[in-house]
Amino acid sequence: MAKRKEKMSPYYESVHRAGRIWTLGALGVLLGVPVAICLRFNAWPEMDAVFKALVKVLPIYWGTAVIEVLTYTPMLGAGGTYLAFVTGNITNLKMPCALNALENAKTRAGREEGEVISTISIGVSAITTTVIITAGVLLFAPFLGTLTDPDSVFSPAFTYILPALFGALGAGYLRKHWRLSILPVVAGVVVLLFSPTMAVGTLLFVTLVVSIGGALLMLKLKWV
Amino acid sequence: MDFKESGFMYAIAACVIGFVVIESVYFIVKAWRAGRKLGISKETLKNTVVSSAVFSIAPALSILTTVIVLASALGIVLPWIRLSVIGNLAYETVASESMLEVMGSSLSTPITEPKQFGAVAWVMTLGTSFALVLVPIFCKGIHRRVGKVVNKSEKNSKMADVLSAAAFIGIIAAFIARAIYGKTADGVGDAGFMSIATLITAVIASFLLELLCEKCRLQKLQPFAMPLAMFLAMGMAVLLTQVVPEQIRAFTWWNQM
């Protein structure tokens, strides 16, 4: 006999329904951009040239997309996932932003409270980013070019933004869960010793699996 | 007028950005109402809004930098559109560079042909749109499974806490490992003295700010401790570039030979 699926709460059901509609809408909007450009400027590209470029990037991008959907969905919650995948910049912005908000609100992904906090955090982050990029494009583009120019005094701040971001975010966890933290960081470094340019989306999958596997082992051995 | 920055392109940008903002507002309002029903205090929800906005400023400036970098070849509007919806710092640069390479050009040369421009727009779009196909298909199933695991582990609170922390740490560990021993495709920001010094500064600043909040009971500062630590670490990167001798600050694992 077929197993009956457990019913989700009405809130979750409505989030998934709305999320699917918005995501498919976003896909339409996204594909509409090159179509509109080609129609307006009568500039349909040669398909074999596009295909040549796609062959180089698709295996990486589509492979990473599968890993990202599997990795981020449990961390971001339903609403957060639908929103984050449409608004982009997940690894370097939406995901750490949601983790920080969950930590501040003292809840976790997978709980309904966590779902709410994660969604609000990602939504606010998307709007803030949009406002900053829009203001930058319309008002500060010439000025920002000078600010972030490799010769600018402020350029290192942007070059090393990821160590700054994840160091600050990781500190709280390192302090509270130092036993859990050692294994995934060491695993990440060991993988990079053999493949230093590995894409972060792939490396992240490795460290996540090692971290959860290590935590289960430590629980069994009563080390944590 | 340059076709890449024509009124038509700005109109497309307005539509795309409008879509992103309306979707974000829709989900925020929906989540806020659900949060209030669940009994989450207004203060917690407001703190989430403010700290998320503050948190996003520096990474958003970094994204804006990519828009500016891509603007030299593609004009300002297409990168603006791409990085407002689904876009990603690394993807957009690599996708456009790949297409331009096939056409015998590069990101350092402005595009003058609409056909080239259309081709780049197609490669950027098709490269990154696959996730939007996967999410509507798999998100609900993954979410249902996660819910079951969480419900099971909620019965064992300690296990739930440990696994939740381990998942967070697993993600953060990848970036910490890259700051310790990672190499970037273009060689900018490779791991070495500067990346490790910035990482350590961020960790120490975050520790100290957390400690300050706890000892002095500065609960209102708590949500800003993390973004503040990030800004301090970015400031340290600027300072070190000014005061540390070139041969030390330029050290990376890849240029020591």
Coordinates of C-alpha atoms in Angstrom, one line a residue:
Chain A
M1 CA 0.0 0.0 0.0
A2 CA 1.3 3.5 -0.8
K3 CA 2.6 5.4 2.1
R4 CA 0.5 8.5 2.9
K5 CA 2.3 11.8 2.8
E6 CA 2.4 13.7 6.1
K7 CA 0.3 16.9 5.7
M8 CA 2.2 20.2 6.0
S9 CA 0.9 23.2 7.9
P10 CA -1.4 25.6 5.9
Y11 CA 1.4 28.2 6.1
Y12 CA 3.9 25.9 4.5
E13 CA 1.5 24.8 1.9
S14 CA 0.7 28.4 0.9
V15 CA 4.4 29.2 0.9
H16 CA 5.2 26.4 -1.5
R17 CA 2.2 27.3 -3.8
A18 CA 3.2 31.0 -3.9
G19 CA 6.9 30.1 -4.2
R20 CA 6.3 27.9 -7.2
I21 CA 4.2 30.6 -9.0
W22 CA 6.8 33.3 -8.2
T23 CA 9.7 31.2 -9.3
L24 CA 8.1 30.2 -12.6
G25 CA 7.2 33.9 -13.1
A26 CA 10.9 34.8 -12.4
L27 CA 12.0 32.2 -15.0
G28 CA 9.7 33.9 -17.5
V29 CA 11.0 37.4 -16.7
L30 CA 14.6 36.1 -16.8
L31 CA 14.2 34.5 -20.2
G32 CA 12.3 37.5 -21.4
V33 CA 15.4 39.7 -21.1
P34 CA 17.5 38.2 -23.9
V35 CA 14.3 37.7 -26.0
A36 CA 13.5 41.4 -25.6
I37 CA 17.0 42.5 -26.5
C38 CA 17.1 40.3 -29.6
L39 CA 13.7 41.4 -30.8
R40 CA 14.3 45.1 -30.1
F41 CA 17.8 45.3 -31.7
N42 CA 17.0 42.6 -34.3
A43 CA 20.1 40.8 -33.0
W44 CA 19.5 37.1 -32.8
P45 CA 22.9 35.5 -32.2
E46 CA 24.5 32.6 -34.1
M47 CA 23.4 29.5 -32.3
D48 CA 26.7 27.6 -32.8
A49 CA 28.6 30.5 -31.1
V50 CA 26.2 30.5 -28.2
F51 CA 26.4 26.7 -28.0
K52 CA 30.3 26.8 -28.0
A53 CA 30.2 29.2 -25.0
L54 CA 27.5 27.2 -23.2
V55 CA 29.4 24.0 -23.5
K56 CA 32.2 25.6 -21.4
V57 CA 29.9 26.9 -18.6
L58 CA 26.8 24.7 -18.5
P59 CA 28.4 21.6 -16.9
I60 CA 29.8 23.7 -14.1
Y61 CA 26.7 25.9 -13.6
W62 CA 24.1 23.2 -13.8
G63 CA 26.1 20.8 -11.6
T64 CA 26.6 23.6 -9.1
A65 CA 22.8 24.4 -9.3
V66 CA 21.9 20.8 -8.3
I67 CA 24.4 20.9 -5.3
E68 CA 23.2 24.3 -4.3
V69 CA 19.5 23.3 -4.3
L70 CA 20.3 20.2 -2.2
T71 CA 22.5 22.1 0.2
Y72 CA 20.7 25.5 0.7
T73 CA 17.1 24.4 0.7
P74 CA 17.3 22.7 4.2
M75 CA 19.3 25.7 5.5
L76 CA 17.1 28.5 4.2
G77 CA 13.6 27.1 4.7
A78 CA 10.9 27.1 2.1
G79 CA 10.1 30.8 1.6
G80 CA 13.8 31.7 2.0
T81 CA 14.7 29.2 -0.7
Y82 CA 12.2 30.4 -3.3
L83 CA 13.3 34.0 -2.6
A84 CA 17.0 33.4 -2.5
F85 CA 17.2 31.4 -5.8
V86 CA 15.3 34.2 -7.6
T87 CA 17.3 37.1 -6.1
G88 CA 20.7 35.4 -6.4
N89 CA 24.0 36.0 -4.6
I90 CA 23.1 33.2 -2.2
T91 CA 26.6 32.1 -1.1
N92 CA 28.1 35.5 -0.6
L93 CA 25.0 37.3 0.9
K94 CA 21.6 35.6 1.3
M95 CA 22.8 32.5 3.1
P96 CA 25.1 34.2 5.7
C97 CA 22.5 36.9 6.2
A98 CA 19.9 34.3 7.0
L99 CA 22.2 32.3 9.3
N100 CA 23.0 35.5 11.2
A101 CA 19.3 36.3 11.6
L102 CA 18.6 32.8 12.8
E103 CA 21.4 33.0 15.3
N104 CA 20.2 36.4 16.6
A105 CA 16.6 35.2 17.0
K106 CA 17.9 32.0 18.7
T107 CA 16.0 29.6 16.4
R108 CA 17.0 27.2 13.7
A109 CA 16.0 26.3 10.1
G110 CA 13.4 23.6 9.9
R111 CA 11.2 25.1 12.7
E112 CA 8.3 27.3 11.7
E113 CA 9.9 30.3 13.6
G114 CA 13.1 29.7 11.7
E115 CA 11.2 29.6 8.5
V116 CA 9.7 33.1 9.3
I117 CA 13.0 34.7 10.4
S118 CA 14.9 33.3 7.4
T119 CA 12.3 34.5 4.9
I120 CA 12.2 38.0 6.3
S121 CA 16.0 38.2 6.5
I122 CA 16.4 37.1 2.8
G123 CA 13.6 39.4 1.7
V124 CA 15.2 42.4 3.5
S125 CA 18.6 41.5 2.2
A126 CA 17.3 41.4 -1.4
I127 CA 15.6 44.8 -1.1
T128 CA 18.7 46.4 0.5
T129 CA 20.9 45.0 -2.2
T130 CA 18.6 46.2 -4.9
V131 CA 18.4 49.7 -3.4
I132 CA 22.2 49.9 -3.1
I133 CA 22.9 48.6 -6.6
T134 CA 20.2 50.9 -8.1
A135 CA 21.5 53.9 -6.2
G136 CA 25.1 53.0 -7.1
V137 CA 24.2 52.6 -10.8
L138 CA 22.2 55.8 -11.0
L139 CA 24.3 58.0 -8.7
F140 CA 27.6 56.7 -7.6
A141 CA 28.9 54.6 -10.5
P142 CA 31.8 56.9 -11.4
F143 CA 32.7 57.4 -7.7
L144 CA 32.5 53.7 -6.9
G145 CA 34.8 52.8 -9.7
T146 CA 37.5 54.9 -8.0
L147 CA 36.7 53.4 -4.6
T148 CA 37.1 49.8 -5.7
D149 CA 39.8 50.4 -8.3
P150 CA 42.7 48.0 -7.6
D151 CA 44.9 51.0 -6.9
S152 CA 42.4 52.5 -4.5
V153 CA 43.3 52.6 -0.8
F154 CA 39.9 50.9 -0.1
S155 CA 40.3 48.1 -2.6
P156 CA 41.6 45.4 -0.1
A157 CA 38.4 45.8 1.9
F158 CA 36.5 44.4 -1.0
T159 CA 39.1 41.9 -2.1
Y160 CA 39.0 40.3 1.4
I161 CA 35.3 40.7 2.0
L162 CA 34.6 36.9 2.3
P163 CA 37.2 36.1 5.0
A164 CA 35.8 39.2 6.9
L165 CA 32.2 38.1 6.4
F166 CA 32.6 34.4 7.3
G167 CA 35.2 35.0 10.0
A168 CA 32.7 37.3 11.8
L169 CA 29.9 34.9 11.2
G170 CA 31.8 31.8 12.2
A171 CA 33.3 33.3 15.5
G172 CA 30.1 32.6 17.5
Y173 CA 30.0 29.0 16.4
L174 CA 33.7 28.4 16.9
R175 CA 33.3 29.7 20.5
K176 CA 30.2 27.6 21.3
H177 CA 31.0 24.5 19.3
W178 CA 34.7 24.4 18.9
R179 CA 34.8 20.5 18.9
L180 CA 32.4 20.4 16.0
S181 CA 34.3 23.1 14.1
I182 CA 37.7 21.6 13.8
L183 CA 36.9 18.6 11.6
P184 CA 35.0 20.4 8.7
V185 CA 37.6 23.2 8.6
V186 CA 40.5 20.7 8.4
A187 CA 38.6 18.7 5.8
G188 CA 38.1 21.8 3.7
V189 CA 41.8 22.7 3.9
V190 CA 42.8 19.1 3.0
V191 CA 40.6 19.1 0.0
L192 CA 42.0 22.5 -1.1
L193 CA 45.6 21.2 -0.7
F194 CA 44.7 18.8 -3.6
S195 CA 42.4 21.1 -5.5
P196 CA 43.0 24.7 -4.5
T197 CA 40.7 26.2 -7.1
M198 CA 37.7 24.0 -6.3
A199 CA 34.5 26.0 -6.6
V200 CA 33.0 27.0 -3.3
G201 CA 29.7 25.4 -4.1
T202 CA 31.4 22.0 -4.4
L203 CA 33.7 22.5 -1.4
L204 CA 30.7 23.5 0.7
F205 CA 29.0 20.2 0.0
V206 CA 32.1 18.3 1.2
T207 CA 32.5 20.3 4.4
L208 CA 28.7 20.0 5.1
V209 CA 28.8 16.2 4.8
V210 CA 32.0 16.0 6.9
S211 CA 30.5 18.3 9.6
I212 CA 27.2 16.4 10.0
G213 CA 28.9 13.0 9.8
G214 CA 31.5 14.2 12.4
A215 CA 28.7 15.5 14.7
L216 CA 26.8 12.2 14.5
L217 CA 30.0 10.3 15.4
M218 CA 30.7 12.7 18.3
L219 CA 27.2 12.3 19.6
K220 CA 27.6 8.6 19.5
L221 CA 30.9 8.8 21.3
K222 CA 29.4 11.4 23.8
W223 CA 32.1 13.9 22.9
V224 CA 29.5 16.7 22.5
Chain B
M1 CA 23.1 57.0 -27.8
D2 CA 24.8 53.6 -27.0
F3 CA 22.2 50.9 -27.5
K4 CA 23.5 49.1 -24.3
E5 CA 22.3 52.1 -22.2
S6 CA 19.2 53.1 -24.1
G7 CA 15.8 53.9 -22.6
F8 CA 14.6 50.5 -23.7
M9 CA 17.3 48.8 -21.6
Y10 CA 16.4 50.9 -18.6
A11 CA 12.8 49.9 -19.1
I12 CA 13.7 46.2 -19.0
A13 CA 15.8 46.9 -15.9
A14 CA 12.8 48.6 -14.2
C15 CA 10.5 45.6 -15.0
V16 CA 13.0 43.0 -13.6
I17 CA 13.9 45.0 -10.5
G18 CA 10.2 45.8 -9.9
F19 CA 9.5 42.0 -10.0
V20 CA 12.2 41.3 -7.5
V21 CA 11.1 44.0 -5.1
I22 CA 7.4 43.0 -5.3
E23 CA 8.3 39.3 -4.7
S24 CA 10.5 40.2 -1.7
V25 CA 7.8 42.4 -0.2
Y26 CA 5.2 39.7 -0.7
F27 CA 7.2 37.1 1.1
I28 CA 8.2 39.5 3.9
V29 CA 4.6 40.4 4.6
K30 CA 3.5 36.8 4.5
A31 CA 6.3 35.7 6.9
W32 CA 5.7 38.7 9.2
R33 CA 2.0 37.8 9.6
A34 CA 2.9 34.1 10.2
G35 CA 5.5 35.2 12.7
R36 CA 3.1 37.3 14.7
K37 CA 0.6 34.4 14.7
L38 CA 3.4 32.1 16.0
G39 CA 4.0 34.6 18.9
I40 CA 7.3 35.9 17.7
S41 CA 7.7 39.4 19.2
K42 CA 7.6 42.6 17.1
E43 CA 11.0 43.4 18.5
T44 CA 12.5 40.2 17.3
L45 CA 11.0 40.7 13.8
K46 CA 12.2 44.3 13.7
N47 CA 15.7 43.3 14.8
T48 CA 15.7 40.8 12.0
V49 CA 14.9 43.5 9.5
V50 CA 17.4 46.0 10.8
S51 CA 20.3 43.6 11.3
S52 CA 19.7 42.0 7.8
A53 CA 19.7 45.4 6.2
V54 CA 22.9 46.4 7.9
F55 CA 24.5 43.0 7.2
S56 CA 23.8 43.4 3.5
I57 CA 25.4 46.7 2.9
A58 CA 29.1 45.6 2.5
P59 CA 28.3 42.6 0.3
A60 CA 26.0 44.7 -1.8
L61 CA 28.8 47.2 -2.4
S62 CA 30.9 44.3 -3.5
I63 CA 28.2 43.2 -5.9
L64 CA 28.0 46.8 -7.2
T65 CA 31.7 46.5 -7.9
T66 CA 31.0 43.6 -10.2
V67 CA 28.3 45.6 -12.0
I68 CA 30.9 48.4 -12.6
V69 CA 33.6 45.9 -13.7
L70 CA 31.2 44.3 -16.3
A71 CA 29.9 47.7 -17.3
S72 CA 33.1 48.5 -19.3
A73 CA 32.2 45.8 -21.9
L74 CA 28.5 45.3 -21.4
G75 CA 27.2 48.8 -20.5
I76 CA 25.8 49.4 -17.0
V77 CA 22.3 48.2 -17.5
L78 CA 22.7 44.5 -18.4
P79 CA 25.0 43.7 -15.4
W80 CA 22.6 45.7 -13.2
I81 CA 19.7 43.5 -14.4
R82 CA 21.7 40.2 -14.1
L83 CA 23.0 41.0 -10.6
S84 CA 19.5 42.0 -9.3
V85 CA 17.9 38.7 -10.3
I86 CA 19.5 35.3 -9.8
G87 CA 22.9 36.8 -10.6
N88 CA 26.1 35.9 -8.8
L89 CA 29.4 37.7 -8.6
A90 CA 31.4 34.8 -10.2
Y91 CA 28.9 33.4 -12.6
E92 CA 28.2 36.6 -14.5
T93 CA 31.8 37.4 -15.1
V94 CA 32.7 33.9 -16.3
A95 CA 29.6 33.5 -18.5
S96 CA 30.2 36.8 -20.3
E97 CA 33.9 36.2 -20.6
S98 CA 33.3 32.8 -22.2
M99 CA 30.9 34.2 -24.8
L100 CA 33.2 37.1 -25.6
E101 CA 36.1 34.7 -26.0
V102 CA 34.2 32.6 -28.5
M103 CA 33.6 35.9 -30.4
G104 CA 37.3 36.8 -30.2
S105 CA 36.7 39.6 -27.7
S106 CA 37.1 40.1 -23.9
L107 CA 35.6 42.0 -21.0
S108 CA 38.1 44.7 -21.4
T109 CA 36.7 45.8 -24.8
P110 CA 33.3 47.5 -25.1
I111 CA 30.7 45.6 -27.1
T112 CA 29.6 47.5 -30.1
E113 CA 27.5 44.9 -32.0
P114 CA 24.0 44.2 -30.8
K115 CA 24.4 40.5 -31.9
Q116 CA 27.4 40.1 -29.5
F117 CA 25.3 41.8 -26.8
G118 CA 22.4 39.4 -27.4
A119 CA 24.6 36.4 -27.4
V120 CA 26.2 37.4 -24.0
A121 CA 22.7 37.9 -22.6
W122 CA 21.6 34.4 -23.7
V123 CA 24.7 32.7 -22.2
M124 CA 24.3 34.6 -18.9
T125 CA 20.6 33.6 -18.7
L126 CA 20.8 30.0 -19.8
G127 CA 23.8 29.3 -17.6
T128 CA 22.1 30.4 -14.4
S129 CA 18.4 29.6 -14.9
F130 CA 18.6 25.8 -14.2
A131 CA 18.2 26.4 -10.4
L132 CA 14.8 28.1 -11.1
V133 CA 13.7 24.9 -12.8
L134 CA 14.9 22.6 -10.0
V135 CA 13.6 24.7 -7.0
P136 CA 9.8 24.4 -7.8
I137 CA 10.2 20.6 -8.5
F138 CA 12.3 19.7 -5.4
C139 CA 11.9 22.3 -2.7
K140 CA 8.7 20.9 -1.3
G141 CA 10.1 17.3 -1.1
I142 CA 13.3 18.4 0.5
H143 CA 11.5 20.6 2.9
R144 CA 9.1 17.8 3.9
R145 CA 12.1 15.5 4.6
V146 CA 13.9 18.2 6.7
G147 CA 10.6 18.7 8.6
K148 CA 10.5 15.0 9.5
V149 CA 14.1 15.0 10.6
V150 CA 13.6 18.1 12.7
N151 CA 10.4 16.8 14.3
K152 CA 12.2 13.6 15.2
S153 CA 15.2 15.3 16.6
E154 CA 13.2 17.9 18.5
K155 CA 12.3 15.0 20.7
N156 CA 16.0 14.8 21.5
S157 CA 16.8 18.5 22.0
K158 CA 20.5 18.0 22.4
M159 CA 20.8 16.1 19.1
A160 CA 18.7 18.8 17.3
D161 CA 21.0 21.5 18.7
V162 CA 24.2 19.7 17.7
L163 CA 23.0 18.8 14.2
S164 CA 21.7 22.3 13.5
A165 CA 25.0 23.8 14.6
A166 CA 27.0 21.2 12.6
A167 CA 25.0 22.2 9.4
F168 CA 25.8 25.9 10.0
I169 CA 29.5 25.1 10.7
G170 CA 29.7 22.9 7.6
I171 CA 28.8 25.8 5.4
I172 CA 31.0 28.4 7.2
A173 CA 33.9 25.9 7.2
A174 CA 34.2 25.9 3.4
F175 CA 34.8 29.7 3.4
I176 CA 37.2 29.6 6.3
A177 CA 39.1 26.8 4.6
R178 CA 39.3 28.9 1.4
A179 CA 40.6 31.9 3.4
I180 CA 43.3 29.7 4.8
Y181 CA 44.3 27.8 1.6
G182 CA 42.2 28.7 -1.4
K183 CA 43.2 29.9 -4.8
T184 CA 40.9 32.1 -7.0
A185 CA 40.6 31.7 -10.7
D186 CA 42.0 35.3 -11.4
G187 CA 44.6 35.3 -8.6
V188 CA 42.9 38.2 -6.8
G189 CA 42.3 37.5 -3.1
D190 CA 44.3 34.2 -3.0
A191 CA 44.8 32.8 0.5
G192 CA 47.9 34.1 2.2
F193 CA 48.9 36.7 4.8
M194 CA 46.1 39.2 4.0
S195 CA 43.2 36.7 3.9
I196 CA 44.3 34.9 7.1
A197 CA 44.9 38.3 8.9
T198 CA 41.5 39.5 7.8
L199 CA 39.9 36.2 8.9
I200 CA 41.6 36.3 12.3
T201 CA 40.6 40.0 12.8
A202 CA 37.0 39.2 12.1
V203 CA 37.0 36.2 14.5
I204 CA 38.6 38.3 17.3
A205 CA 36.4 41.3 16.7
S206 CA 33.3 39.2 16.8
F207 CA 34.4 37.5 20.0
L208 CA 35.2 40.8 21.7
L209 CA 31.9 42.4 20.6
E210 CA 29.9 39.4 21.7
L211 CA 31.7 39.5 25.1
L212 CA 31.0 43.2 25.4
C213 CA 27.3 42.6 24.7
E214 CA 27.1 39.9 27.3
K215 CA 29.2 41.6 30.1
C216 CA 27.7 45.1 29.7
R217 CA 24.2 43.7 28.9
L218 CA 24.1 45.7 25.6
Q219 CA 21.3 43.6 24.1
K220 CA 20.5 46.3 21.5
L221 CA 24.0 46.0 20.1
Q222 CA 23.8 42.2 19.8
P223 CA 22.2 42.1 16.3
F224 CA 24.9 44.5 15.0
A225 CA 27.9 42.7 16.5
M226 CA 28.4 40.5 13.5
P227 CA 28.2 43.2 10.7
L228 CA 30.3 45.5 12.9
A229 CA 33.0 42.8 13.2
M230 CA 32.9 42.3 9.4
F231 CA 33.4 46.1 8.8
L232 CA 36.3 46.1 11.4
A233 CA 38.0 43.2 9.6
M234 CA 37.6 45.0 6.2
G235 CA 39.1 48.1 7.8
M236 CA 42.0 46.0 9.0
A237 CA 42.6 44.8 5.5
V238 CA 42.9 48.4 4.4
L239 CA 45.2 49.3 7.3
L240 CA 47.5 46.3 6.8
T241 CA 47.9 47.2 3.1
Q242 CA 49.1 50.6 4.3
V243 CA 51.5 49.6 7.1
V244 CA 52.8 46.1 6.4
P245 CA 55.8 45.8 4.1
E246 CA 55.0 44.7 0.6
Q247 CA 56.9 41.4 0.8
I248 CA 54.9 40.3 3.8
R249 CA 51.4 41.5 2.8
A250 CA 51.8 40.2 -0.8
F251 CA 52.5 36.6 0.5
T252 CA 50.2 34.0 -0.7
W253 CA 50.7 30.2 -0.8
W254 CA 51.0 30.5 -4.6
N255 CA 53.5 33.3 -5.0
Q256 CA 56.1 32.3 -2.4
M257 CA 58.3 30.4 -4.9

